[in-house]
PDB file of C-alpha atoms in Angstrom:
ATOM      1  CA  ASP A 190     -13.969 -46.593 -15.174  1.00 66.00           C
ATOM      2  CA  ALA A 191     -11.788 -47.336 -18.172  1.00 64.00           C
ATOM      3  CA  MET A 192     -13.205 -45.599 -21.175  1.00 93.00           C
ATOM      4  CA  VAL A 193     -12.907 -43.794 -24.487  1.00 95.00           C
ATOM      5  CA  ILE A 194     -13.365 -40.033 -24.264  1.00 96.00           C
ATOM      6  CA  GLN A 195     -14.024 -37.673 -27.124  1.00 96.00           C
ATOM      7  CA  ASN A 196     -13.789 -33.897 -27.034  1.00 93.00           C
ATOM      8  CA  PRO A 197     -15.607 -31.819 -27.829  1.00 94.00           C
ATOM      9  CA  ARG A 198     -18.991 -33.543 -28.053  1.00 94.00           C
ATOM     10  CA  TYR A 199     -20.229 -30.865 -30.432  1.00 96.00           C
ATOM     11  CA  GLN A 200     -18.050 -28.847 -32.797  1.00 96.00           C
ATOM     12  CA  VAL A 201     -19.141 -26.088 -35.121  1.00 96.00           C
ATOM     13  CA  THR A 202     -16.740 -24.839 -37.752  1.00 95.00           C
ATOM     14  CA  GLN A 203     -16.871 -22.719 -40.853  1.00 96.00           C
ATOM     15  CA  PHE A 204     -16.477 -23.950 -44.386  1.00 96.00           C
ATOM     16  CA  GLY A 205     -12.747 -24.305 -45.057  1.00 96.00           C
ATOM     17  CA  LYS A 206     -11.621 -23.610 -41.480  1.00 97.00           C
ATOM     18  CA  PRO A 207      -9.381 -26.378 -40.082  1.00 96.00           C
ATOM     19  CA  VAL A 208     -10.726 -28.325 -37.155  1.00 97.00           C
ATOM     20  CA  THR A 209      -9.258 -30.921 -34.796  1.00 97.00           C
ATOM     21  CA  LEU A 210     -11.195 -33.562 -32.918  1.00 97.00           C
ATOM     22  CA  SER A 211      -9.704 -35.319 -29.926  1.00 97.00           C
ATOM     23  CA  CYS A 212      -9.919 -38.859 -28.578  1.00 97.00           C
ATOM     24  CA  SER A 213      -8.337 -40.288 -25.465  1.00 97.00           C
ATOM     25  CA  GLN A 214      -8.509 -43.710 -23.850  1.00 97.00           C
ATOM     26  CA  THR A 215      -7.739 -45.217 -20.491  1.00 95.00           C
ATOM     27  CA  LEU A 216      -8.022 -48.800 -21.740  1.00 92.00           C
ATOM     28  CA  ASN A 217      -4.393 -49.012 -22.872  1.00 92.00           C
ATOM     29  CA  HIS A 218      -5.487 -50.542 -26.144  1.00 92.00           C
ATOM     30  CA  ASN A 219      -2.945 -50.642 -28.934  1.00 90.00           C
ATOM     31  CA  VAL A 220      -5.367 -49.956 -31.790  1.00 92.00           C
ATOM     32  CA  MET A 221      -7.305 -46.716 -32.243  1.00 94.00           C
ATOM     33  CA  TYR A 222      -9.807 -46.074 -35.009  1.00 95.00           C
ATOM     34  CA  TRP A 223     -11.627 -43.089 -36.470  1.00 96.00           C
ATOM     35  CA  TYR A 224     -15.018 -43.521 -38.088  1.00 96.00           C
ATOM     36  CA  GLN A 225     -17.298 -41.096 -39.867  1.00 96.00           C
ATOM     37  CA  GLN A 226     -21.019 -41.675 -39.454  1.00 94.00           C
ATOM     38  CA  LYS A 227     -23.583 -39.707 -41.401  1.00 93.00           C
ATOM     39  CA  SER A 228     -27.217 -39.619 -40.482  1.00 87.00           C
ATOM     40  CA  SER A 229     -28.939 -43.003 -40.679  1.00 83.00           C
ATOM     41  CA  GLN A 230     -25.823 -44.667 -42.070  1.00 89.00           C
ATOM     42  CA  ALA A 231     -23.346 -47.205 -40.791  1.00 91.00           C
ATOM     43  CA  PRO A 232     -20.035 -45.984 -39.391  1.00 92.00           C
ATOM     44  CA  LYS A 233     -17.397 -45.708 -42.110  1.00 93.00           C
ATOM     45  CA  LEU A 234     -13.789 -46.386 -41.170  1.00 93.00           C
ATOM     46  CA  LEU A 235     -11.461 -43.515 -42.068  1.00 95.00           C
ATOM     47  CA  PHE A 236      -8.191 -44.847 -40.654  1.00 92.00           C
ATOM     48  CA  HIS A 237      -6.632 -46.566 -37.714  1.00 92.00           C
ATOM     49  CA  TYR A 238      -3.419 -46.744 -35.752  1.00 92.00           C
ATOM     50  CA  TYR A 239      -1.913 -50.062 -34.723  1.00 90.00           C
ATOM     51  CA  ASP A 240       0.502 -48.781 -32.086  1.00 90.00           C
ATOM     52  CA  LYS A 241       2.346 -46.097 -34.043  1.00 91.00           C
ATOM     53  CA  ASP A 242       1.614 -47.531 -37.458  1.00 91.00           C
ATOM     54  CA  PHE A 243      -0.885 -45.450 -39.380  1.00 92.00           C
ATOM     55  CA  ASN A 244      -3.253 -47.154 -41.802  1.00 90.00           C
ATOM     56  CA  ASN A 245      -5.416 -45.123 -44.147  1.00 91.00           C
ATOM     57  CA  GLU A 246      -8.496 -46.541 -45.839  1.00 91.00           C
ATOM     58  CA  ALA A 247      -8.206 -46.297 -49.616  1.00 90.00           C
ATOM     59  CA  ASP A 248     -11.248 -44.061 -49.983  1.00 92.00           C
ATOM     60  CA  THR A 249     -10.491 -41.650 -47.139  1.00 95.00           C
ATOM     61  CA  PRO A 250     -10.126 -38.148 -48.588  1.00 94.00           C
ATOM     62  CA  ASP A 251      -6.760 -36.390 -48.247  1.00 94.00           C
ATOM     63  CA  ASN A 252      -8.590 -33.682 -46.347  1.00 95.00           C
ATOM     64  CA  PHE A 253      -8.604 -36.003 -43.331  1.00 97.00           C
ATOM     65  CA  GLN A 254      -5.426 -36.550 -41.340  1.00 96.00           C
ATOM     66  CA  SER A 255      -4.661 -38.129 -37.994  1.00 96.00           C
ATOM     67  CA  ARG A 256      -2.032 -37.975 -35.289  1.00 96.00           C
ATOM     68  CA  ARG A 257      -1.314 -40.316 -32.411  1.00 96.00           C
ATOM     69  CA  PRO A 258       1.311 -38.718 -30.154  1.00 95.00           C
ATOM     70  CA  ASN A 259       1.119 -41.497 -27.556  1.00 94.00           C
ATOM     71  CA  THR A 260      -0.870 -44.617 -26.672  1.00 94.00           C
ATOM     72  CA  SER A 261      -3.638 -42.681 -24.976  1.00 96.00           C
ATOM     73  CA  PHE A 262      -4.404 -39.918 -27.450  1.00 96.00           C
ATOM     74  CA  CYS A 263      -5.435 -39.726 -31.072  1.00 97.00           C
ATOM     75  CA  PHE A 264      -6.497 -36.684 -33.095  1.00 97.00           C
ATOM     76  CA  LEU A 265      -8.509 -36.254 -36.249  1.00 97.00           C
ATOM     77  CA  ASP A 266      -7.615 -33.190 -38.305  1.00 97.00           C
ATOM     78  CA  ILE A 267      -9.881 -31.956 -41.058  1.00 97.00           C
ATOM     79  CA  ARG A 268      -7.827 -29.497 -43.056  1.00 96.00           C
ATOM     80  CA  SER A 269     -10.553 -27.768 -45.050  1.00 96.00           C
ATOM     81  CA  PRO A 270     -13.992 -28.915 -43.970  1.00 96.00           C
ATOM     82  CA  GLY A 271     -16.704 -28.930 -46.571  1.00 96.00           C
ATOM     83  CA  LEU A 272     -20.442 -29.145 -46.083  1.00 95.00           C
ATOM     84  CA  GLY A 273     -20.232 -32.839 -46.890  1.00 95.00           C
ATOM     85  CA  ASP A 274     -17.985 -33.444 -43.896  1.00 97.00           C
ATOM     86  CA  ALA A 275     -20.739 -32.652 -41.435  1.00 97.00           C
ATOM     87  CA  ALA A 276     -21.220 -35.902 -39.541  1.00 96.00           C
ATOM     88  CA  MET A 277     -20.713 -37.734 -36.282  1.00 95.00           C
ATOM     89  CA  TYR A 278     -17.083 -38.740 -35.800  1.00 97.00           C
ATOM     90  CA  LEU A 279     -16.538 -41.799 -33.677  1.00 95.00           C
ATOM     91  CA  CYS A 280     -13.321 -42.913 -32.069  1.00 96.00           C
ATOM     92  CA  ALA A 281     -12.875 -46.551 -31.076  1.00 95.00           C
ATOM     93  CA  THR A 282     -10.146 -48.641 -29.509  1.00 94.00           C
ATOM     94  CA  SER A 283      -9.371 -52.323 -29.343  1.00 91.00           C
ATOM     95  CA  ARG A 284      -6.787 -54.872 -28.439  1.00 85.00           C
ATOM     96  CA  VAL A 285      -5.714 -57.354 -31.066  1.00 71.00           C
ATOM     97  CA  PRO A 286      -7.704 -59.530 -31.130  1.00 67.00           C
ATOM     98  CA  GLY A 287     -10.736 -58.010 -29.550  1.00 73.00           C
ATOM     99  CA  GLU A 288     -13.900 -56.060 -29.900  1.00 84.00           C
ATOM    100  CA  GLN A 289     -13.945 -52.315 -30.393  1.00 90.00           C
ATOM    101  CA  TYR A 290     -14.921 -49.886 -27.672  1.00 92.00           C
ATOM    102  CA  PHE A 291     -16.446 -46.652 -28.871  1.00 94.00           C
ATOM    103  CA  GLY A 292     -16.434 -43.146 -27.499  1.00 95.00           C
ATOM    104  CA  PRO A 293     -19.610 -41.037 -27.422  1.00 93.00           C
ATOM    105  CA  GLY A 294     -18.730 -39.278 -30.667  1.00 94.00           C
ATOM    106  CA  THR A 295     -18.240 -35.680 -31.778  1.00 96.00           C
ATOM    107  CA  ARG A 296     -21.019 -34.107 -33.817  1.00 95.00           C
ATOM    108  CA  LEU A 297     -19.423 -31.794 -36.411  1.00 97.00           C
ATOM    109  CA  THR A 298     -21.442 -29.014 -38.002  1.00 96.00           C
ATOM    110  CA  VAL A 299     -20.012 -27.081 -40.940  1.00 96.00           C
ATOM    111  CA  LEU A 300     -21.498 -23.656 -41.638  1.00 95.00           C
TER     112      LEU A 300
ATOM    113  CA  ALA B 221     -13.876 -58.710 -48.491  1.00 78.00           C
ATOM    114  CA  GLN B 222     -16.463 -59.184 -45.803  1.00 84.00           C
ATOM    115  CA  SER B 223     -19.946 -57.689 -45.859  1.00 90.00           C
ATOM    116  CA  VAL B 224     -23.012 -57.512 -43.645  1.00 94.00           C
ATOM    117  CA  THR B 225     -26.677 -57.275 -44.568  1.00 95.00           C
ATOM    118  CA  GLN B 226     -29.389 -56.139 -42.211  1.00 96.00           C
ATOM    119  CA  PRO B 227     -32.549 -56.542 -44.251  1.00 96.00           C
ATOM    120  CA  ASP B 228     -34.839 -54.643 -41.906  1.00 95.00           C
ATOM    121  CA  ILE B 229     -34.299 -50.885 -41.880  1.00 95.00           C
ATOM    122  CA  HIS B 230     -37.027 -50.220 -39.357  1.00 96.00           C
ATOM    123  CA  ILE B 231     -38.862 -52.503 -36.902  1.00 97.00           C
ATOM    124  CA  THR B 232     -41.684 -51.646 -34.534  1.00 97.00           C
ATOM    125  CA  VAL B 233     -42.598 -53.894 -31.627  1.00 97.00           C
ATOM    126  CA  SER B 234     -44.870 -53.559 -28.636  1.00 97.00           C
ATOM    127  CA  GLU B 235     -43.327 -53.351 -25.197  1.00 97.00           C
ATOM    128  CA  GLY B 236     -43.154 -56.831 -23.719  1.00 97.00           C
ATOM    129  CA  ALA B 237     -43.147 -58.545 -27.092  1.00 97.00           C
ATOM    130  CA  SER B 238     -40.259 -60.642 -28.351  1.00 97.00           C
ATOM    131  CA  LEU B 239     -37.734 -59.288 -30.792  1.00 97.00           C
ATOM    132  CA  GLU B 240     -35.562 -60.729 -33.521  1.00 97.00           C
ATOM    133  CA  LEU B 241     -33.256 -58.590 -35.648  1.00 98.00           C
ATOM    134  CA  ARG B 242     -31.784 -60.252 -38.686  1.00 98.00           C
ATOM    135  CA  CYS B 243     -28.194 -60.183 -39.810  1.00 97.00           C
ATOM    136  CA  ASN B 244     -26.486 -62.014 -42.647  1.00 96.00           C
ATOM    137  CA  TYR B 245     -22.797 -61.845 -43.301  1.00 94.00           C
ATOM    138  CA  SER B 246     -20.414 -62.755 -46.047  1.00 91.00           C
ATOM    139  CA  TYR B 247     -16.886 -63.818 -45.190  1.00 85.00           C
ATOM    140  CA  GLY B 248     -14.684 -66.607 -46.432  1.00 75.00           C
ATOM    141  CA  ALA B 249     -13.377 -67.815 -43.089  1.00 78.00           C
ATOM    142  CA  THR B 250     -14.755 -68.085 -39.575  1.00 76.00           C
ATOM    143  CA  PRO B 251     -15.997 -64.609 -38.807  1.00 84.00           C
ATOM    144  CA  TYR B 252     -15.853 -62.497 -35.709  1.00 90.00           C
ATOM    145  CA  LEU B 253     -19.378 -61.202 -35.243  1.00 93.00           C
ATOM    146  CA  PHE B 254     -20.742 -58.374 -33.162  1.00 94.00           C
ATOM    147  CA  TRP B 255     -23.927 -56.584 -32.322  1.00 97.00           C
ATOM    148  CA  TYR B 256     -23.762 -52.961 -31.263  1.00 96.00           C
ATOM    149  CA  VAL B 257     -26.518 -50.617 -30.103  1.00 96.00           C
ATOM    150  CA  GLN B 258     -26.563 -46.870 -30.635  1.00 94.00           C
ATOM    151  CA  SER B 259     -28.898 -44.455 -28.910  1.00 92.00           C
ATOM    152  CA  PRO B 260     -29.540 -41.107 -30.641  1.00 87.00           C
ATOM    153  CA  GLY B 261     -26.498 -38.845 -30.544  1.00 83.00           C
ATOM    154  CA  GLN B 262     -24.385 -41.448 -28.783  1.00 86.00           C
ATOM    155  CA  GLY B 263     -21.549 -43.783 -29.604  1.00 89.00           C
ATOM    156  CA  LEU B 264     -21.898 -47.504 -30.153  1.00 92.00           C
ATOM    157  CA  GLN B 265     -22.156 -49.900 -27.242  1.00 94.00           C
ATOM    158  CA  LEU B 266     -21.221 -53.551 -27.636  1.00 94.00           C
ATOM    159  CA  LEU B 267     -24.145 -55.875 -26.869  1.00 96.00           C
ATOM    160  CA  LEU B 268     -22.428 -59.177 -27.568  1.00 95.00           C
ATOM    161  CA  LYS B 269     -19.784 -60.867 -29.663  1.00 93.00           C
ATOM    162  CA  TYR B 270     -19.029 -64.225 -31.203  1.00 93.00           C
ATOM    163  CA  PHE B 271     -15.463 -65.342 -31.744  1.00 87.00           C
ATOM    164  CA  SER B 272     -15.721 -69.112 -31.411  1.00 85.00           C
ATOM    165  CA  GLY B 273     -17.261 -71.855 -29.295  1.00 87.00           C
ATOM    166  CA  ASP B 274     -20.896 -71.972 -28.275  1.00 89.00           C
ATOM    167  CA  THR B 275     -23.010 -70.637 -31.114  1.00 91.00           C
ATOM    168  CA  LEU B 276     -25.602 -69.143 -28.763  1.00 96.00           C
ATOM    169  CA  VAL B 277     -24.115 -66.021 -27.256  1.00 96.00           C
ATOM    170  CA  GLN B 278     -25.480 -64.115 -24.289  1.00 97.00           C
ATOM    171  CA  GLY B 279     -25.013 -60.390 -24.076  1.00 96.00           C
ATOM    172  CA  ILE B 280     -25.910 -57.440 -21.939  1.00 95.00           C
ATOM    173  CA  LYS B 281     -29.412 -56.075 -21.360  1.00 95.00           C
ATOM    174  CA  GLY B 282     -30.986 -59.522 -21.860  1.00 96.00           C
ATOM    175  CA  PHE B 283     -29.978 -59.885 -25.509  1.00 97.00           C
ATOM    176  CA  GLU B 284     -28.726 -63.058 -27.138  1.00 98.00           C
ATOM    177  CA  ALA B 285     -27.638 -64.001 -30.640  1.00 98.00           C
ATOM    178  CA  GLU B 286     -27.172 -67.260 -32.457  1.00 96.00           C
ATOM    179  CA  PHE B 287     -24.457 -67.930 -34.987  1.00 95.00           C
ATOM    180  CA  LYS B 288     -25.634 -70.209 -37.787  1.00 94.00           C
ATOM    181  CA  ARG B 289     -22.810 -70.986 -40.160  1.00 92.00           C
ATOM    182  CA  SER B 290     -25.027 -72.844 -42.641  1.00 92.00           C
ATOM    183  CA  GLN B 291     -27.219 -69.766 -43.024  1.00 94.00           C
ATOM    184  CA  SER B 292     -24.431 -67.174 -42.645  1.00 93.00           C
ATOM    185  CA  SER B 293     -26.595 -65.515 -40.048  1.00 95.00           C
ATOM    186  CA  PHE B 294     -26.163 -63.957 -36.629  1.00 97.00           C
ATOM    187  CA  ASN B 295     -29.635 -62.875 -35.555  1.00 98.00           C
ATOM    188  CA  LEU B 296     -30.187 -60.884 -32.381  1.00 98.00           C
ATOM    189  CA  ARG B 297     -33.040 -61.804 -30.042  1.00 98.00           C
ATOM    190  CA  LYS B 298     -34.673 -60.609 -26.879  1.00 98.00           C
ATOM    191  CA  PRO B 299     -37.644 -62.372 -25.282  1.00 97.00           C
ATOM    192  CA  SER B 300     -39.330 -59.271 -23.892  1.00 97.00           C
ATOM    193  CA  VAL B 301     -38.596 -55.773 -25.172  1.00 97.00           C
ATOM    194  CA  HIS B 302     -38.506 -52.752 -22.877  1.00 96.00           C
ATOM    195  CA  TRP B 303     -39.179 -49.165 -23.967  1.00 95.00           C
ATOM    196  CA  SER B 304     -35.549 -48.335 -23.229  1.00 95.00           C
ATOM    197  CA  ASP B 305     -34.480 -50.742 -25.994  1.00 97.00           C
ATOM    198  CA  ALA B 306     -35.592 -48.262 -28.646  1.00 97.00           C
ATOM    199  CA  ALA B 307     -32.380 -47.466 -30.514  1.00 96.00           C
ATOM    200  CA  GLU B 308     -30.471 -48.382 -33.642  1.00 96.00           C
ATOM    201  CA  TYR B 309     -28.805 -51.774 -33.806  1.00 97.00           C
ATOM    202  CA  PHE B 310     -25.782 -52.562 -35.915  1.00 96.00           C
ATOM    203  CA  CYS B 311     -24.500 -55.996 -36.814  1.00 97.00           C
ATOM    204  CA  ALA B 312     -20.826 -56.158 -37.700  1.00 94.00           C
ATOM    205  CA  VAL B 313     -18.286 -58.660 -38.949  1.00 92.00           C
ATOM    206  CA  GLY B 314     -14.612 -58.463 -38.147  1.00 88.00           C
ATOM    207  CA  ALA B 315     -11.747 -59.878 -40.117  1.00 81.00           C
ATOM    208  CA  TYR B 316      -8.039 -59.790 -39.469  1.00 75.00           C
ATOM    209  CA  SER B 317      -5.953 -58.104 -42.094  1.00 68.00           C
ATOM    210  CA  GLY B 318      -2.352 -57.090 -41.678  1.00 64.00           C
ATOM    211  CA  GLY B 319      -2.444 -57.624 -37.944  1.00 63.00           C
ATOM    212  CA  TYR B 320      -5.510 -55.618 -37.085  1.00 67.00           C
ATOM    213  CA  GLN B 321      -9.180 -56.324 -37.068  1.00 74.00           C
ATOM    214  CA  LYS B 322     -11.213 -54.499 -39.712  1.00 82.00           C
ATOM    215  CA  VAL B 323     -14.858 -54.298 -38.748  1.00 88.00           C
ATOM    216  CA  THR B 324     -17.543 -53.878 -41.375  1.00 90.00           C
ATOM    217  CA  PHE B 325     -20.911 -52.673 -40.178  1.00 93.00           C
ATOM    218  CA  GLY B 326     -24.339 -53.337 -41.559  1.00 94.00           C
ATOM    219  CA  THR B 327     -26.589 -50.412 -42.352  1.00 94.00           C
ATOM    220  CA  GLY B 328     -28.455 -50.758 -39.082  1.00 96.00           C
ATOM    221  CA  THR B 329     -31.983 -51.514 -37.921  1.00 97.00           C
ATOM    222  CA  LYS B 330     -33.944 -48.832 -36.081  1.00 96.00           C
ATOM    223  CA  LEU B 331     -36.110 -50.287 -33.356  1.00 97.00           C
ATOM    224  CA  GLN B 332     -39.223 -48.477 -32.240  1.00 97.00           C
ATOM    225  CA  VAL B 333     -41.012 -49.702 -29.121  1.00 97.00           C
ATOM    226  CA  ILE B 334     -44.664 -48.823 -28.651  1.00 96.00           C
ATOM    227  CA  PRO B 335     -46.488 -48.985 -25.306  1.00 90.00           C
TER     228      PRO B 335
END
């Protein structure tokens, strides 16, 4: 089945230690998104790629970066995780126009 | 900028009872509207969407939603709730900006189903 895959599902890192989260898709969608979702809150868009064009939300901290080496893969890099970055990170994809398809998420714990 | 309001943070219904989750949106043009469901520790699954056309939209798992422009609402309904419907439900509005669709989510409604 075509889908959005996120690895790992659970990630534990130490305060200040860089971490990378991975997202891949088999849907061949041209847009990929990264969201941060904290407990009992709505998903918050961090940034998205429209093909190779990167678009950062104005309030996304500089600590968060992203890479999209090809259509299928997108990475979220957190350069120096703080305790406040502990959250569920959701990857989504879409065509334009179209609804977004979400992966299962990566739960990040910062110790 | 678009926005979404889900006035009910938490709803409890009995299994077999009907369900209506409220959603109000704010957007200057014709909106793209969505309902997503999220089970604990999982990603979001699309239940249904409205882009245009018939204002009563059928979705998966027996859900439907009705777009009412005059009330800026897109309420989600199900005639008979099952225990497996217990989850968090997010209403969302999408708007095109710079060639992509930015989706704004409501704060969610947690549904509890009691036997």
